[in-house]
Amino acid sequence: AGFDAHAVRLSTKSHGKLHPSYAMKSSFNKTVCHVKNGEEEYLLDASNKSLPFNTLNKNCLNGKGMLVTDGNFKWVDLNPTKKSKKMSTGNFVIDDEGYLSGKLNVSRSGYNGIEFRSQHAKDIVDYKKQYAENKTSWYIDNHKVEGLTHSDKAVKEVLEFESDGFVESTGDLIIFSPL
């Protein structure tokens, strides 16, 4: 259907760094799929269904892999194809008494999102409970987590909270301790 697929042999980080000059059969411990569709090339790992398209497990990002084609081979780079990012933004109000309230938004994409999903997607209720227990000075009014089932999208977390533990005031000086 217009594309070529071949094996890429590699050494995972836990197996050790691969030295292309001295590569032997024992140097490799994993196989992924290389697909070429026109000029576009993709690396696919079918061993983890929670990985987004064209994303290898972090343990596979170990330098180079050996692309094995019909009677030939070449080395291909094993680099992340997407940026991994965790971004936190907030909108807060401090009242005259030094009481803080607001909304915190946390977005996790790339490997940050993958890691969050693998740790918390099965029991998000427990994650929220532990989060609230660790933030003893917070009164969490609302806590939403979205994007747990879409591996190609960011995980978005929204917390609406109030707290009296972040702000100290002395006369004209207000000291705000960020999250």
Coordinates of N, CA and C in Angstrom, one line a residue:
A1 N 0.8 -1.2 0.0 CA 0.0 0.0 0.0 C 0.9 1.2 0.0
G2 N 2.0 1.2 -0.7 CA 2.8 2.4 -0.8 C 3.9 2.7 0.3
F3 N 4.1 1.7 1.2 CA 5.1 1.9 2.2 C 5.9 0.6 2.4
D4 N 7.1 0.8 2.9 CA 8.1 -0.3 3.2 C 8.2 -0.4 4.7
A5 N 8.3 -1.6 5.2 CA 8.5 -1.8 6.6 C 9.6 -2.8 6.8
H6 N 10.5 -2.5 7.7 CA 11.7 -3.3 8.0 C 12.0 -3.2 9.5
A7 N 12.8 -4.2 9.9 CA 13.1 -4.3 11.4 C 14.3 -3.3 11.7
V8 N 14.2 -2.7 12.9 CA 15.4 -2.0 13.4 C 15.7 -2.7 14.7
R9 N 17.0 -3.2 14.8 CA 17.5 -3.9 16.0 C 18.2 -2.8 16.8
L10 N 18.0 -2.9 18.1 CA 18.6 -1.8 18.9 C 19.0 -2.4 20.3
S11 N 19.7 -1.6 21.0 CA 20.1 -2.0 22.4 C 19.4 -0.9 23.3
T12 N 18.6 -1.4 24.2 CA 17.9 -0.5 25.2 C 18.9 0.1 26.1
K13 N 18.6 1.2 26.8 CA 19.5 1.8 27.8 C 19.8 0.8 28.9
S14 N 18.8 0.0 29.3 CA 19.1 -0.9 30.4 C 20.0 -2.1 29.9
H15 N 20.1 -2.3 28.6 CA 21.0 -3.3 28.1 C 22.4 -2.8 27.9
G16 N 22.5 -1.5 27.7 CA 23.9 -0.9 27.5 C 24.0 -0.2 26.1
K17 N 24.9 0.7 26.1 CA 25.1 1.5 24.9 C 25.7 0.6 23.7
L18 N 25.1 0.9 22.6 CA 25.5 0.1 21.4 C 26.7 0.8 20.7
H19 N 27.7 0.1 20.4 CA 28.8 0.7 19.7 C 28.8 0.1 18.2
P20 N 28.4 1.0 17.3 CA 28.2 0.5 15.9 C 29.4 -0.2 15.3
S21 N 30.6 0.2 15.7 CA 31.8 -0.4 15.2 C 32.0 -1.8 15.6
Y22 N 31.4 -2.1 16.8 CA 31.6 -3.5 17.4 C 30.3 -4.2 17.6
A23 N 29.3 -3.9 16.8 CA 28.0 -4.5 17.0 C 28.0 -6.0 16.6
M24 N 27.6 -6.8 17.6 CA 27.4 -8.3 17.4 C 26.0 -8.6 17.8
K25 N 25.6 -9.8 17.5 CA 24.2 -10.3 17.8 C 23.9 -10.0 19.2
S26 N 24.8 -10.2 20.2 CA 24.5 -10.1 21.6 C 24.4 -8.6 22.0
S27 N 24.8 -7.7 21.1 CA 24.7 -6.2 21.4 C 23.2 -5.7 21.4
F28 N 22.3 -6.5 20.7 CA 21.0 -6.1 20.5 C 20.0 -6.9 21.5
N29 N 19.0 -6.2 21.9 CA 18.0 -6.9 22.8 C 16.6 -6.5 22.5
K30 N 16.3 -5.7 21.4 CA 15.0 -5.3 21.1 C 14.9 -5.0 19.6
T31 N 13.7 -5.2 19.1 CA 13.4 -4.9 17.7 C 12.1 -4.0 17.6
V32 N 12.2 -3.0 16.8 CA 11.1 -2.1 16.5 C 10.9 -2.1 15.0
C33 N 9.9 -1.5 14.6 CA 9.6 -1.4 13.1 C 9.9 -0.1 12.5
H34 N 10.5 -0.1 11.4 CA 10.8 1.2 10.6 C 9.8 1.1 9.4
V35 N 9.1 2.2 9.3 CA 8.1 2.3 8.1 C 8.5 3.5 7.3
K36 N 8.6 3.3 6.0 CA 8.8 4.5 5.1 C 7.6 4.6 4.2
N37 N 7.1 5.8 4.2 CA 5.9 6.1 3.4 C 6.3 7.3 2.5
G38 N 6.7 7.1 1.3 CA 7.2 8.2 0.5 C 8.5 8.7 1.1
E39 N 8.5 10.0 1.5 CA 9.7 10.6 2.1 C 9.7 10.5 3.6
E40 N 8.5 10.2 4.2 CA 8.4 10.2 5.6 C 8.8 8.8 6.2
E41 N 9.5 8.9 7.3 CA 10.0 7.7 8.0 C 9.5 7.7 9.5
Y42 N 9.1 6.5 9.9 CA 8.5 6.4 11.3 C 9.2 5.1 12.0
L43 N 9.3 5.2 13.3 CA 9.7 4.1 14.1 C 8.5 3.8 15.0
L44 N 8.1 2.5 15.0 CA 7.0 2.0 15.7 C 7.3 0.9 16.7
D45 N 6.8 1.0 17.9 CA 7.0 0.0 18.9 C 5.7 -0.6 19.3
A46 N 5.4 -1.8 18.9 CA 4.1 -2.5 19.2 C 4.1 -3.1 20.5
S47 N 5.1 -3.0 21.3 CA 5.2 -3.7 22.6 C 4.5 -2.9 23.7
N48 N 4.2 -1.6 23.4 CA 3.5 -0.8 24.4 C 2.4 0.0 23.7
K49 N 1.1 -0.4 24.0 CA 0.0 0.2 23.3 C -0.3 1.6 23.7
S50 N 0.3 2.0 24.8 CA 0.0 3.4 25.3 C 0.9 4.4 24.7
L51 N 1.9 4.0 23.9 CA 2.7 5.0 23.2 C 2.0 5.6 22.0
P52 N 2.2 6.9 21.8 CA 1.6 7.5 20.6 C 2.4 7.0 19.4
F53 N 1.7 7.2 18.2 CA 2.3 6.9 16.9 C 3.7 7.6 16.8
N54 N 4.7 6.8 16.2 CA 6.0 7.3 16.0 C 6.7 7.7 17.3
T55 N 6.5 7.1 18.4 CA 7.1 7.3 19.6 C 7.7 6.0 20.2
L56 N 9.0 6.0 20.5 CA 9.6 4.8 21.1 C 9.6 5.0 22.6
N57 N 9.6 3.8 23.3 CA 9.8 3.8 24.7 C 11.1 4.6 25.0
K58 N 11.1 5.3 26.2 CA 12.3 6.1 26.5 C 13.5 5.2 26.7
N59 N 13.3 4.0 27.1 CA 14.4 3.0 27.2 C 15.1 2.7 25.9
C60 N 14.4 2.9 24.8 CA 14.9 2.6 23.4 C 15.7 3.8 22.9
L61 N 15.7 5.0 23.5 CA 16.4 6.1 22.9 C 17.8 6.1 23.4
N62 N 18.6 5.3 22.7 CA 19.9 4.9 23.2 C 20.9 5.1 22.0
G63 N 20.8 6.2 21.3 CA 21.8 6.4 20.2 C 21.4 6.0 18.8
K64 N 21.8 4.8 18.4 CA 21.5 4.3 17.1 C 20.9 2.9 17.1
G65 N 20.2 2.6 16.0 CA 19.7 1.3 15.8 C 20.0 0.8 14.4
M66 N 20.1 -0.5 14.2 CA 20.4 -1.1 12.9 C 19.2 -1.4 12.1
L67 N 19.0 -0.6 11.1 CA 17.9 -0.9 10.1 C 18.3 -2.0 9.2
V68 N 17.6 -3.1 9.2 CA 17.9 -4.3 8.4 C 16.9 -4.3 7.2
T69 N 17.5 -4.2 6.0 CA 16.7 -4.2 4.8 C 17.1 -5.5 4.0
D70 N 16.5 -5.7 2.9 CA 16.8 -6.9 2.1 C 18.3 -7.0 1.8
G71 N 19.0 -7.8 2.6 CA 20.4 -8.1 2.3 C 21.3 -6.9 2.7
N72 N 20.9 -5.9 3.4 CA 21.7 -4.8 3.7 C 21.3 -4.2 5.1
F73 N 22.1 -3.3 5.6 CA 21.7 -2.6 6.8 C 22.3 -1.2 6.8
K74 N 21.7 -0.3 7.6 CA 22.3 1.0 7.9 C 21.9 1.5 9.3
W75 N 22.6 2.4 9.8 CA 22.3 2.9 11.1 C 21.3 4.1 11.1
V76 N 20.4 4.0 12.0 CA 19.4 5.1 12.1 C 19.5 5.7 13.5
D77 N 19.2 7.0 13.6 CA 19.2 7.7 14.9 C 17.9 7.3 15.6
L78 N 18.1 7.1 16.9 CA 16.9 6.8 17.8 C 16.7 8.0 18.7
N79 N 16.1 9.0 18.2 CA 15.9 10.3 18.9 C 14.4 10.5 19.1
P80 N 14.0 11.3 20.2 CA 12.6 11.5 20.4 C 12.1 12.3 19.2
T81 N 10.8 12.0 18.8 CA 10.2 12.7 17.7 C 9.3 13.9 18.1
K82 N 9.0 13.9 19.4 CA 8.2 15.0 20.0 C 8.9 15.6 21.2
K83 N 8.6 16.8 21.5 CA 9.1 17.5 22.7 C 8.4 17.0 23.9
S84 N 9.1 16.8 25.0 CA 8.5 16.4 26.2 C 8.4 17.7 27.1
K85 N 7.2 18.0 27.6 CA 7.1 19.2 28.3 C 6.1 19.1 29.4
K86 N 6.4 19.8 30.5 CA 5.4 20.0 31.6 C 5.3 21.5 31.8
M87 N 4.1 22.0 31.7 CA 3.9 23.5 31.8 C 2.8 23.7 32.9
S88 N 3.2 24.6 33.8 CA 2.2 24.9 34.9 C 1.9 26.4 34.8
T89 N 0.6 26.8 34.7 CA 0.2 28.2 34.8 C -0.9 28.3 35.8
G90 N -1.0 29.5 36.3 CA -2.0 29.8 37.3 C -2.6 31.2 37.3
N91 N -3.7 31.3 37.8 CA -4.4 32.6 38.0 C -4.8 32.7 39.4
F92 N -4.2 33.5 40.2 CA -4.5 33.5 41.7 C -4.9 34.9 42.2
V93 N -5.6 34.9 43.2 CA -6.1 36.1 43.9 C -5.7 36.1 45.4
I94 N -5.1 37.2 45.8 CA -4.8 37.3 47.3 C -5.7 38.3 47.9
D95 N -6.5 37.9 48.9 CA -7.4 38.9 49.4 C -6.7 39.7 50.5
D96 N -7.4 40.6 51.2 CA -6.8 41.5 52.2 C -6.3 40.8 53.4
E97 N -6.8 39.6 53.7 CA -6.4 38.8 54.8 C -5.2 37.9 54.5
G98 N -4.8 37.9 53.2 CA -3.6 37.1 52.8 C -4.1 35.7 52.4
Y99 N -5.3 35.5 52.2 CA -5.9 34.2 51.7 C -5.7 34.1 50.2
L100 N -5.2 33.0 49.8 CA -5.0 32.8 48.3 C -6.1 31.9 47.8
S101 N -6.6 32.2 46.6 CA -7.5 31.3 45.9 C -7.1 31.4 44.4
G102 N -7.5 30.4 43.7 CA -7.2 30.5 42.2 C -7.3 29.1 41.5
K103 N -6.8 29.2 40.3 CA -6.8 28.0 39.4 C -5.4 27.7 39.0
L104 N -5.0 26.4 39.1 CA -3.8 26.0 38.6 C -4.0 25.0 37.4
N105 N -3.3 25.3 36.3 CA -3.4 24.4 35.1 C -2.0 23.8 34.9
V106 N -2.0 22.4 34.7 CA -0.8 21.7 34.4 C -1.0 20.9 33.2
S107 N -0.1 21.1 32.2 CA -0.2 20.4 31.0 C 1.1 19.5 30.8
R108 N 0.9 18.2 30.5 CA 2.1 17.3 30.3 C 2.0 16.7 28.9
S109 N 3.0 16.9 28.1 CA 3.0 16.3 26.8 C 4.3 15.5 26.6
G110 N 4.3 14.8 25.5 CA 5.4 13.9 25.2 C 5.7 12.9 26.2
Y111 N 6.9 12.7 26.6 CA 7.2 11.6 27.6 C 6.7 12.0 29.0
N112 N 6.5 13.3 29.3 CA 5.9 13.6 30.6 C 4.4 13.1 30.6
G113 N 3.7 13.3 29.5 CA 2.3 12.8 29.5 C 2.3 11.2 29.5
I114 N 3.2 10.6 28.8 CA 3.3 9.1 28.8 C 3.5 8.6 30.2
E115 N 4.5 9.2 30.8 CA 4.8 8.8 32.2 C 3.7 9.0 33.2
F116 N 3.0 10.1 33.1 CA 1.9 10.4 34.0 C 0.8 9.3 33.7
R117 N 0.5 9.1 32.4 CA -0.6 8.1 32.1 C -0.2 6.7 32.7
S118 N 1.0 6.3 32.5 CA 1.4 4.9 33.0 C 1.4 4.8 34.5
Q119 N 1.6 5.9 35.2 CA 1.5 5.9 36.7 C 0.1 6.1 37.2
H120 N -0.7 6.8 36.6 CA -2.0 7.2 37.2 C -3.3 6.9 36.5
A121 N -3.2 6.6 35.2 CA -4.4 6.4 34.4 C -5.4 5.3 35.0
K122 N -4.8 4.3 35.6 CA -5.6 3.2 36.1 C -6.4 3.5 37.3
D123 N -5.8 4.5 38.1 CA -6.5 4.9 39.3 C -6.4 6.4 39.6
I124 N -7.0 7.2 38.8 CA -6.9 8.6 38.9 C -7.6 9.1 40.2
V125 N -8.5 8.4 40.7 CA -9.1 8.8 42.0 C -8.1 8.7 43.1
D126 N -7.3 7.7 43.1 CA -6.2 7.5 44.1 C -5.2 8.6 43.9
Y127 N -4.8 9.0 42.7 CA -3.9 10.1 42.4 C -4.4 11.4 43.0
K128 N -5.7 11.7 42.8 CA -6.3 12.9 43.3 C -6.3 12.9 44.8
K129 N -6.6 11.8 45.4 CA -6.6 11.7 46.9 C -5.2 11.9 47.5
Q130 N -4.2 11.3 46.9 CA -2.8 11.4 47.3 C -2.3 12.9 47.1
Y131 N -2.7 13.5 46.0 CA -2.4 14.9 45.7 C -2.9 15.8 46.8
A132 N -4.2 15.6 47.2 CA -4.8 16.4 48.2 C -4.2 16.2 49.6
E133 N -3.8 15.0 49.8 CA -3.1 14.6 51.1 C -1.8 15.3 51.2
N134 N -1.1 15.4 50.1 CA 0.3 16.1 50.1 C 0.2 17.6 50.2
K135 N -0.9 18.2 49.8 CA -1.1 19.6 49.9 C -2.0 20.0 51.1
T136 N -1.4 19.8 52.2 CA -2.2 19.9 53.5 C -2.8 21.3 53.7
S137 N -2.1 22.3 53.2 CA -2.7 23.7 53.4 C -3.6 24.1 52.3
W138 N -3.9 23.2 51.3 CA -4.8 23.5 50.2 C -6.2 23.0 50.6
Y139 N -7.2 23.8 50.2 CA -8.6 23.3 50.2 C -9.0 23.2 48.7
I140 N -9.0 22.0 48.2 CA -9.2 21.8 46.8 C -10.7 21.7 46.5
D141 N -11.2 22.7 45.7 CA -12.7 22.7 45.4 C -13.0 21.8 44.2
N142 N -12.1 21.8 43.2 CA -12.3 21.0 42.0 C -11.0 20.5 41.5
H143 N -10.9 19.3 41.0 CA -9.7 18.7 40.5 C -10.1 17.8 39.3
K144 N -9.7 18.3 38.1 CA -10.0 17.5 36.9 C -8.7 17.1 36.2
V145 N -8.7 15.9 35.6 CA -7.6 15.5 34.8 C -8.2 14.9 33.5
E146 N -7.7 15.5 32.4 CA -8.3 15.1 31.0 C -7.1 14.6 30.2
G147 N -7.4 13.8 29.2 CA -6.4 13.3 28.2 C -5.8 12.0 28.6
L148 N -6.3 11.3 29.5 CA -5.7 10.1 30.0 C -5.8 8.9 28.9
T149 N -6.8 9.0 28.1 CA -7.1 7.9 27.1 C -6.6 8.3 25.7
H150 N -6.1 9.5 25.5 CA -5.6 9.9 24.2 C -4.1 10.0 24.2
S151 N -3.4 9.0 23.8 CA -1.9 9.0 24.0 C -1.2 10.1 23.1
D152 N -1.9 10.6 22.1 CA -1.3 11.6 21.2 C -1.6 13.0 21.7
K153 N -2.3 13.2 22.8 CA -2.6 14.5 23.3 C -2.0 14.7 24.6
A154 N -2.0 16.0 25.1 CA -1.4 16.3 26.4 C -2.4 15.9 27.5
V155 N -1.8 15.6 28.6 CA -2.6 15.3 29.8 C -2.8 16.7 30.5
K156 N -4.1 17.1 30.7 CA -4.4 18.4 31.2 C -5.0 18.3 32.6
E157 N -4.4 18.9 33.6 CA -4.9 18.9 34.9 C -5.3 20.3 35.4
V158 N -6.5 20.4 36.0 CA -6.9 21.7 36.4 C -7.4 21.6 37.9
L159 N -6.8 22.5 38.7 CA -7.1 22.5 40.1 C -7.7 23.9 40.5
E160 N -8.8 23.9 41.2 CA -9.3 25.1 41.7 C -9.2 24.9 43.3
F161 N -8.5 25.9 43.9 CA -8.2 25.7 45.3 C -8.2 27.0 46.1
E162 N -8.2 26.9 47.4 CA -8.0 28.0 48.3 C -6.9 27.6 49.3
S163 N -6.2 28.6 49.8 CA -5.1 28.2 50.8 C -4.8 29.5 51.6
D164 N -4.4 29.2 52.8 CA -3.9 30.3 53.7 C -2.5 30.0 54.0
G165 N -1.8 29.2 53.3 CA -0.4 28.8 53.6 C 0.6 29.4 52.7
F166 N 0.3 30.2 51.7 CA 1.2 30.7 50.7 C 1.6 32.2 50.9
V167 N 0.9 32.9 51.6 CA 1.1 34.4 51.7 C 1.3 34.8 53.1
E168 N 2.4 35.6 53.2 CA 2.7 36.3 54.5 C 2.7 37.8 54.2
S169 N 2.2 38.6 55.1 CA 2.3 40.0 54.9 C 2.8 40.6 56.2
T170 N 3.6 41.7 56.0 CA 4.2 42.5 57.0 C 4.1 43.9 56.6
G171 N 3.2 44.6 57.1 CA 3.0 46.0 56.7 C 2.6 46.1 55.2
D172 N 3.5 46.8 54.5 CA 3.3 47.0 53.0 C 3.9 45.9 52.2
L173 N 4.6 44.9 52.8 CA 5.2 43.8 52.1 C 4.4 42.6 52.1
I174 N 4.2 42.0 50.9 CA 3.5 40.7 50.8 C 4.5 39.7 50.2
I175 N 4.6 38.6 50.9 CA 5.6 37.6 50.4 C 4.7 36.4 50.0
F176 N 4.8 36.1 48.7 CA 4.0 35.0 48.1 C 5.0 33.8 47.8
S177 N 4.7 32.7 48.3 CA 5.5 31.5 48.1 C 4.9 30.7 47.0
P178 N 5.4 30.7 45.8 CA 4.7 29.9 44.7 C 4.7 28.4 45.0
L179 N 3.9 27.7 44.2 CA 3.7 26.3 44.3 C 5.0 25.6 44.4

